Tab-separated table of C-alpha atoms and ligand atoms in Angstrom:
chain	number	residue	atom	x	y	z
A	1	MET	CA	121.122	71.084	-82.696
A	2	PRO	CA	119.708	74.535	-83.597
A	3	ARG	CA	120.038	76.969	-80.682
A	4	MET	CA	116.275	77.570	-80.447
A	5	THR	CA	115.616	73.804	-80.170
A	6	GLU	CA	118.250	73.591	-77.462
A	7	LEU	CA	116.584	76.448	-75.558
A	8	ALA	CA	113.141	74.819	-75.955
A	9	ASN	CA	114.482	71.505	-74.638
A	10	PHE	CA	116.044	73.282	-71.679
A	11	LEU	CA	112.739	75.002	-70.853
A	12	LYS	CA	110.793	71.719	-71.116
A	13	ASN	CA	113.244	70.025	-68.760
A	14	HIS	CA	113.076	72.585	-65.945
A	15	ASP	CA	110.382	74.009	-63.663
A	16	ASP	CA	109.494	76.748	-61.172
A	17	TYR	CA	110.204	79.691	-63.438
A	18	ALA	CA	110.806	83.339	-62.950
A	19	VAL	CA	110.662	85.072	-66.349
A	20	PHE	CA	112.521	88.391	-66.263
A	21	GLY	CA	112.093	91.507	-68.396
A	22	HIS	CA	114.265	94.633	-68.360
A	23	VAL	CA	113.938	97.783	-66.242
A	24	ASN	CA	111.158	100.100	-67.428
A	25	PRO	CA	109.649	97.197	-69.370
A	26	ASP	CA	108.387	98.274	-72.786
A	27	GLY	CA	105.811	96.496	-74.929
A	28	ASP	CA	108.334	93.951	-76.178
A	29	ALA	CA	109.682	93.096	-72.722
A	30	ALA	CA	106.246	92.854	-71.084
A	31	GLY	CA	104.570	91.154	-74.034
A	32	SER	CA	107.315	88.585	-74.655
A	33	CYS	CA	107.676	87.738	-70.955
A	34	ILE	CA	103.926	87.341	-70.397
A	35	ALA	CA	103.426	85.240	-73.556
A	36	LEU	CA	106.359	82.948	-72.729
A	37	ALA	CA	105.147	82.606	-69.134
A	38	LEU	CA	101.706	81.593	-70.449
A	39	ALA	CA	103.380	79.026	-72.724
A	40	LEU	CA	105.351	77.585	-69.783
A	41	GLN	CA	102.115	77.498	-67.765
A	42	ALA	CA	100.494	75.602	-70.630
A	43	LEU	CA	103.258	73.007	-70.192
A	44	GLY	CA	102.201	72.658	-66.533
A	45	LYS	CA	105.092	74.692	-65.110
A	46	ARG	CA	104.890	77.075	-62.171
A	47	VAL	CA	105.722	80.598	-63.402
A	48	ALA	CA	105.982	84.154	-62.158
A	49	VAL	CA	106.919	87.134	-64.336
A	50	CYS	CA	109.329	89.707	-62.885
A	51	LEU	CA	108.880	93.083	-64.593
A	52	PRO	CA	110.739	95.813	-62.678
A	53	GLY	CA	108.205	98.528	-61.857
A	54	GLY	CA	105.335	96.518	-63.355
A	55	VAL	CA	103.529	96.649	-66.676
A	56	ALA	CA	102.934	100.169	-68.051
A	57	ARG	CA	99.370	101.455	-67.703
A	58	MET	CA	98.970	101.778	-71.470
A	59	TYR	CA	98.748	97.960	-71.604
A	60	ASP	CA	95.883	97.779	-69.085
A	61	PHE	CA	93.576	96.920	-71.996
A	62	SER	CA	95.203	93.497	-72.275
A	63	ALA	CA	94.301	90.903	-69.613
A	64	ARG	CA	97.064	88.682	-68.257
A	65	SER	CA	96.418	85.383	-66.485
A	66	VAL	CA	99.825	84.882	-64.935
A	67	GLU	CA	101.497	86.037	-61.720
A	68	ILE	CA	103.394	89.312	-62.282
A	69	THR	CA	105.682	90.876	-59.680
A	70	PRO	CA	107.018	94.447	-60.046
A	71	ASP	CA	109.599	94.016	-57.258
A	72	ALA	CA	110.975	90.518	-57.950
A	73	ARG	CA	109.042	88.911	-55.094
A	74	PRO	CA	107.194	85.911	-56.519
A	75	SER	CA	104.824	83.853	-54.340
A	76	PHE	CA	107.180	80.833	-54.578
A	77	ARG	CA	110.909	80.232	-54.734
A	78	PRO	CA	111.898	80.008	-58.420
A	79	LYS	CA	114.495	77.440	-59.473
A	80	THR	CA	114.883	78.551	-63.076
A	81	GLY	CA	115.493	82.102	-64.276
A	82	PHE	CA	114.571	83.005	-67.853
A	83	SER	CA	115.654	86.459	-69.012
A	84	VAL	CA	113.775	87.861	-72.030
A	85	ASP	CA	114.517	91.079	-74.002
A	86	VAL	CA	117.218	92.060	-71.475
A	87	SER	CA	120.244	93.339	-73.412
A	88	GLU	CA	122.734	92.928	-70.560
A	89	ILE	CA	122.524	91.388	-67.100
A	90	GLU	CA	122.573	94.797	-65.324
A	91	ARG	CA	119.302	95.693	-67.051
A	92	LEU	CA	117.519	93.078	-64.933
A	93	GLY	CA	117.276	95.893	-62.378
A	94	ASN	CA	115.581	94.762	-59.163
A	95	GLY	CA	115.352	91.227	-60.628
A	96	ARG	CA	119.122	90.762	-60.779
A	97	ALA	CA	119.577	89.163	-57.338
A	98	LEU	CA	116.701	86.730	-57.893
A	99	PHE	CA	118.021	85.796	-61.354
A	100	ASP	CA	121.479	85.171	-59.905
A	101	SER	CA	119.972	83.035	-57.126
A	102	CYS	CA	118.271	80.642	-59.586
A	103	ALA	CA	119.873	77.188	-59.909
A	104	HIS	CA	119.456	77.332	-63.699
A	105	THR	CA	119.296	80.247	-66.104
A	106	ALA	CA	118.325	80.808	-69.726
A	107	MET	CA	117.979	83.863	-71.938
A	108	LEU	CA	116.283	85.031	-75.149
A	109	ASP	CA	116.971	88.417	-76.717
A	110	HIS	CA	117.197	90.405	-79.953
A	111	HIS	CA	119.682	93.154	-78.977
A	112	ALA	CA	122.807	92.803	-81.108
A	113	THR	CA	124.854	94.384	-78.291
A	114	ASN	CA	123.914	91.567	-75.860
A	115	PRO	CA	127.186	89.917	-74.736
A	116	GLY	CA	125.365	86.665	-73.850
A	117	PHE	CA	124.593	85.304	-70.371
A	118	GLY	CA	122.845	82.311	-68.825
A	119	GLU	CA	123.417	78.573	-69.286
A	120	VAL	CA	121.488	78.403	-72.542
A	121	TYR	CA	120.638	81.413	-74.646
A	122	VAL	CA	119.571	82.659	-78.044
A	123	VAL	CA	120.429	86.199	-79.184
A	124	ASP	CA	119.310	87.132	-82.687
A	125	GLY	CA	120.121	90.748	-83.471
A	126	ASP	CA	118.268	90.492	-86.792
A	127	ALA	CA	114.888	89.966	-85.145
A	128	ALA	CA	112.728	93.103	-84.953
A	129	ALA	CA	111.488	92.148	-81.474
A	130	SER	CA	112.065	89.549	-78.817
A	131	GLY	CA	108.398	88.735	-79.448
A	132	GLU	CA	109.332	87.535	-82.926
A	133	LEU	CA	111.766	85.049	-81.373
A	134	ALA	CA	109.203	84.131	-78.709
A	135	VAL	CA	106.723	83.033	-81.408
A	136	GLU	CA	109.411	80.695	-82.766
A	137	LEU	CA	110.296	79.418	-79.299
A	138	ILE	CA	106.663	78.717	-78.355
A	139	ALA	CA	106.297	76.706	-81.586
A	140	GLU	CA	109.469	74.782	-80.654
A	141	LEU	CA	107.916	74.084	-77.255
A	142	GLY	CA	104.975	72.494	-79.077
A	143	VAL	CA	102.490	74.871	-77.426
A	144	ALA	CA	99.568	76.161	-79.530
A	145	LEU	CA	99.208	79.970	-79.376
A	146	SER	CA	96.215	80.961	-77.269
A	147	GLU	CA	94.468	84.256	-78.053
A	148	GLU	CA	96.011	85.733	-74.900
A	149	MET	CA	99.561	84.646	-75.815
A	150	ALA	CA	99.057	85.925	-79.372
A	151	ARG	CA	97.750	89.296	-78.143
A	152	TRP	CA	100.847	89.849	-75.982
A	153	LEU	CA	103.165	88.663	-78.748
A	154	TYR	CA	101.511	91.009	-81.231
A	155	ILE	CA	101.902	93.892	-78.745
A	156	ALA	CA	105.591	92.963	-78.396
A	157	ILE	CA	106.282	92.728	-82.123
A	158	SER	CA	104.192	95.711	-83.173
A	159	THR	CA	105.619	98.115	-80.581
A	160	ASP	CA	109.282	97.156	-81.150
A	161	SER	CA	109.048	97.213	-84.955
A	162	GLY	CA	107.369	100.645	-85.081
A	163	ASN	CA	104.128	98.901	-86.049
A	164	PHE	CA	106.019	97.022	-88.791
A	165	GLY	CA	107.647	100.185	-90.114
A	166	TYR	CA	111.261	100.251	-88.867
A	167	SER	CA	114.094	98.909	-91.003
A	168	SER	CA	114.320	96.013	-88.522
A	169	THR	CA	111.052	94.656	-89.959
A	170	ARG	CA	111.821	91.534	-91.997
A	171	PRO	CA	109.739	88.766	-93.556
A	172	GLU	CA	110.010	86.758	-90.309
A	173	THR	CA	108.473	89.721	-88.424
A	174	MET	CA	105.387	89.583	-90.622
A	175	GLU	CA	105.268	85.784	-90.366
A	176	ALA	CA	105.335	85.977	-86.573
A	177	ALA	CA	102.516	88.558	-86.686
A	178	ALA	CA	100.595	86.308	-89.074
A	179	ALA	CA	100.811	83.490	-86.521
A	180	CYS	CA	99.268	85.863	-83.954
A	181	LEU	CA	96.418	86.761	-86.326
A	182	ARG	CA	95.717	83.074	-86.947
A	183	ALA	CA	95.291	82.682	-83.182
A	184	GLY	CA	92.316	85.048	-83.363
A	185	ILE	CA	93.532	88.421	-82.062
A	186	ASP	CA	91.577	91.643	-82.747
A	187	VAL	CA	94.175	93.757	-84.619
A	188	ASP	CA	91.926	96.816	-84.942
A	189	PHE	CA	91.286	96.947	-81.189
A	190	ILE	CA	94.948	96.359	-80.257
A	191	THR	CA	96.210	98.961	-82.751
A	192	ARG	CA	93.734	101.593	-81.547
A	193	GLU	CA	94.756	100.997	-77.928
A	194	LEU	CA	98.485	101.099	-78.788
A	195	TYR	CA	98.661	104.030	-81.208
A	196	ARG	CA	95.454	105.999	-81.231
A	197	THR	CA	94.841	106.284	-77.494
A	198	ARG	CA	96.903	108.267	-74.979
A	199	SER	CA	96.429	109.644	-71.502
A	200	GLU	CA	95.809	113.325	-70.821
A	201	GLY	CA	99.139	113.435	-68.947
A	202	ARG	CA	101.090	112.089	-71.932
A	203	THR	CA	99.372	114.552	-74.242
A	204	ARG	CA	100.239	117.491	-71.976
A	205	LEU	CA	103.818	116.210	-71.516
A	206	MET	CA	104.230	115.998	-75.309
A	207	GLY	CA	103.239	119.651	-75.514
A	208	LEU	CA	105.834	120.671	-72.920
A	209	VAL	CA	108.667	118.594	-74.397
A	210	LEU	CA	107.960	119.724	-77.954
A	211	SER	CA	107.739	123.395	-77.043
A	212	ALA	CA	111.126	123.110	-75.267
A	213	LEU	CA	112.947	121.641	-78.292
A	214	GLU	CA	116.238	123.117	-79.474
A	215	MET	CA	118.170	122.774	-82.715
A	216	ASP	CA	121.574	123.615	-84.122
A	217	GLU	CA	121.660	126.151	-86.898
A	218	ASP	CA	122.156	123.425	-89.509
A	219	LYS	CA	119.012	121.636	-88.226
A	220	ARG	CA	120.585	118.145	-88.253
A	221	LEU	CA	120.412	117.656	-84.516
A	222	CYS	CA	117.332	118.270	-82.375
A	223	TRP	CA	117.171	117.893	-78.629
A	224	SER	CA	114.886	118.578	-75.724
A	225	ARG	CA	114.610	117.869	-72.028
A	226	VAL	CA	112.000	116.552	-69.637
A	227	THR	CA	112.318	117.489	-65.985
A	228	GLY	CA	110.554	116.370	-62.821
A	229	GLU	CA	108.813	119.728	-62.798
A	230	MET	CA	107.451	119.085	-66.316
A	231	PHE	CA	106.129	115.662	-65.300
A	232	ALA	CA	104.380	117.304	-62.337
A	233	ARG	CA	102.951	120.151	-64.413
A	234	ALA	CA	101.545	117.701	-66.988
A	235	HIS	CA	100.269	115.293	-64.286
A	236	ALA	CA	102.198	112.705	-66.303
A	237	LEU	CA	103.677	109.353	-65.290
A	238	ARG	CA	107.284	108.358	-66.076
A	239	GLU	CA	105.997	105.967	-68.735
A	240	ASP	CA	104.200	108.845	-70.481
A	241	ASN	CA	107.597	109.986	-71.789
A	242	GLU	CA	108.169	106.819	-73.807
A	243	ASP	CA	109.027	107.531	-77.454
A	244	ILE	CA	108.193	111.253	-77.309
A	245	VAL	CA	111.763	111.612	-78.667
A	246	ASN	CA	110.455	110.252	-81.970
A	247	TYR	CA	108.583	113.510	-82.622
A	248	LEU	CA	111.928	115.331	-82.568
A	249	LEU	CA	113.370	112.954	-85.145
A	250	GLU	CA	110.275	113.324	-87.304
A	251	ILE	CA	111.056	116.979	-88.010
A	252	ARG	CA	112.017	117.161	-91.699
A	253	GLY	CA	115.788	117.330	-92.120
A	254	VAL	CA	116.643	116.207	-88.576
A	255	ARG	CA	119.005	113.214	-88.601
A	256	CYS	CA	119.546	112.734	-84.885
A	257	ALA	CA	117.271	113.375	-81.885
A	258	VAL	CA	118.251	113.481	-78.225
A	259	LEU	CA	115.885	113.641	-75.269
A	260	ALA	CA	117.379	114.146	-71.797
A	261	GLU	CA	115.164	113.038	-68.915
A	262	GLU	CA	115.895	114.191	-65.391
A	263	ARG	CA	115.989	111.245	-62.983
A	264	ASP	CA	116.918	110.840	-59.305
A	265	ALA	CA	119.982	108.844	-60.403
A	266	GLY	CA	121.060	111.420	-62.994
A	267	THR	CA	120.016	111.969	-66.613
A	268	LYS	CA	118.529	109.278	-68.821
A	269	PHE	CA	118.972	109.765	-72.549
A	270	SER	CA	116.808	108.549	-75.382
A	271	LEU	CA	118.647	108.689	-78.694
A	272	ARG	CA	117.055	108.273	-82.117
A	273	SER	CA	118.486	108.528	-85.622
A	274	LYS	CA	117.587	107.993	-89.236
A	275	PRO	CA	119.757	105.331	-90.920
A	276	PRO	CA	122.646	105.107	-91.598
A	277	LEU	CA	123.546	107.085	-88.450
A	278	ASP	CA	124.172	104.550	-85.651
A	279	VAL	CA	123.520	106.233	-82.288
A	280	ALA	CA	124.138	103.010	-80.338
A	281	SER	CA	127.763	102.555	-81.394
A	282	GLU	CA	128.530	106.288	-81.880
A	283	ILE	CA	127.060	107.600	-78.606
A	284	ALA	CA	125.303	105.128	-76.289
A	285	VAL	CA	127.879	102.330	-76.043
A	286	PRO	CA	130.936	104.611	-75.528
A	287	LEU	CA	129.041	106.236	-72.629
A	288	GLY	CA	128.055	102.934	-71.005
A	289	GLY	CA	124.593	102.537	-72.552
A	290	GLY	CA	123.325	100.465	-75.447
A	291	GLY	CA	120.372	99.629	-77.656
A	292	HIS	CA	119.788	99.509	-81.377
A	293	ALA	CA	121.452	101.386	-84.248
A	294	CYS	CA	118.621	103.907	-84.560
A	295	ALA	CA	117.138	103.743	-81.028
A	296	ALA	CA	119.492	103.679	-78.083
A	297	GLY	CA	119.763	104.961	-74.542
A	298	LEU	CA	122.075	105.610	-71.627
A	299	LEU	CA	122.180	107.027	-68.124
A	300	LEU	CA	124.700	109.631	-66.944
A	301	GLU	CA	125.046	110.354	-63.242
A	302	THR	CA	124.925	114.126	-63.633
A	303	GLY	CA	122.328	116.859	-64.013
A	304	VAL	CA	120.619	117.487	-67.345
A	305	ASP	CA	122.731	120.462	-68.511
A	306	GLU	CA	126.063	118.812	-67.751
A	307	ALA	CA	124.882	115.551	-69.333
A	308	LEU	CA	123.758	117.342	-72.515
A	309	GLU	CA	127.191	118.974	-72.747
A	310	LYS	CA	128.649	115.481	-72.965
A	311	VAL	CA	126.162	113.925	-75.378
A	312	LEU	CA	125.488	116.741	-77.888
A	313	PRO	CA	129.147	117.146	-79.005
A	314	MET	CA	129.316	113.373	-79.589
A	315	ALA	CA	126.181	113.560	-81.725
A	316	ARG	CA	127.628	116.480	-83.717
A	317	ALA	CA	130.917	114.630	-84.232
A	318	ALA	CA	129.071	111.512	-85.420
A	319	LEU	CA	127.040	113.620	-87.863
A	320	ASP	CA	130.232	115.302	-89.130
A	321	ARG	CA	131.881	111.907	-89.702
A	322	LEU	CA	128.809	110.618	-91.513
A	323	GLU	CA	128.562	113.678	-93.732
A	324	ARG	CA	132.275	113.508	-94.561
A	325	ALA	CA	131.822	109.866	-95.575
A	326	GLU	CA	128.788	110.802	-97.674
A	327	GLY	CA	130.752	113.630	-99.289
A	328	ASN	CA	133.514	111.207	-100.208
A	329	ALA	CA	131.152	108.584	-101.553
B	1	5GP	P1	114.519	104.283	-74.939
B	1	5GP	O1	115.074	105.513	-75.545
B	1	5GP	O2	113.194	103.917	-75.536
B	1	5GP	O3	114.519	104.289	-73.454
B	1	5GP	O4	115.511	103.105	-75.331
B	1	5GP	C1	115.832	102.810	-76.665
B	1	5GP	C2	116.654	101.542	-76.721
B	1	5GP	O5	117.868	101.727	-76.010
B	1	5GP	C3	115.985	100.334	-76.095
B	1	5GP	O6	116.185	99.238	-76.934
B	1	5GP	C4	116.695	100.119	-74.787
B	1	5GP	O7	116.820	98.762	-74.543
B	1	5GP	C5	118.062	100.761	-75.002
B	1	5GP	N1	118.491	101.448	-73.780
B	1	5GP	C6	117.885	102.519	-73.189
B	1	5GP	N2	118.567	102.904	-72.095
B	1	5GP	C7	119.616	102.067	-71.971
B	1	5GP	C8	120.709	101.953	-71.018
B	1	5GP	O8	120.830	102.712	-70.055
B	1	5GP	N3	121.591	100.934	-71.246
B	1	5GP	C9	121.475	100.083	-72.306
B	1	5GP	N4	122.397	99.116	-72.467
B	1	5GP	N5	120.494	100.176	-73.210
B	1	5GP	C10	119.567	101.136	-73.049
B	2	MN	MN1	112.925	94.565	-77.614
């Protein structure tokens, strides 16, 4: 039996769900979890969505008619845990204990680095977003896409595929988006909210991060930092930092971008690269992080300067290896 059918059968046969996204849930985690929870609700199941820290404010434009808990405290005792877009069990964050306490567990994800966990799971590293897989799963469940499900799925797929622009975008990505359009979503409104609207705090934080950027002489590697003091000065929220690293990568000639964010627990890195440089396997995974080939992250339990001294030489070495290989080609 195909794995997705097996997962759908499992979901139909269980009840009292907690659907879990990863820490600092992004558009794909929030959107996929909410859409799948709505689909389970449509099947008459009891469902709560556990999104550590809650849904980012930038998604306030999209209504959600399902219970969402930011601290893994649903209003009922879940029997079945369903992890979605979580690349490894540790990334369940404050949901981990509740997930582990569930009598049954399932998982759906699109991170190629996911080692696999749960009784029944589907991991498809070729999918551009977990939302793409969620569209397929909801069809397998025999649930018709409501406008609300489709809106969240479109948010998931659009945000994780770089609005259908990253190399991860494949025909199936467009087909999943097409299914959302057929369900009656307003693409113009969603796109404006996602990409042409930002808070004052994010705008000011962008200014601070961009004016602090640094580069090597050869201009292949660009990095910057974002400190607690910068967040305060910009009146910005933690979420306002999301994807600002992309602006560093967008500088012509830059092949690798590194943004170091000061956190209570240490330094959180956002790594971005232009293909074929693979920052997940070259930098993130060896240092205990993970992610995708061209968008990865990790956390080091040291201050920003010390952490940069560890990460930047690895980035330079990876670039040297790549350029040697290109020279030999
Ligand atoms: P971002 O830079 O946007 O925080 O993360 C980029 C990608 O790297 C995302 O797909 C995210 O799942 C992954 N990622 C970020 N931080 C970590 C981490 O600490 N551990 C792992 N395994 N993956 C991470
Ligand atoms: Mn994702």
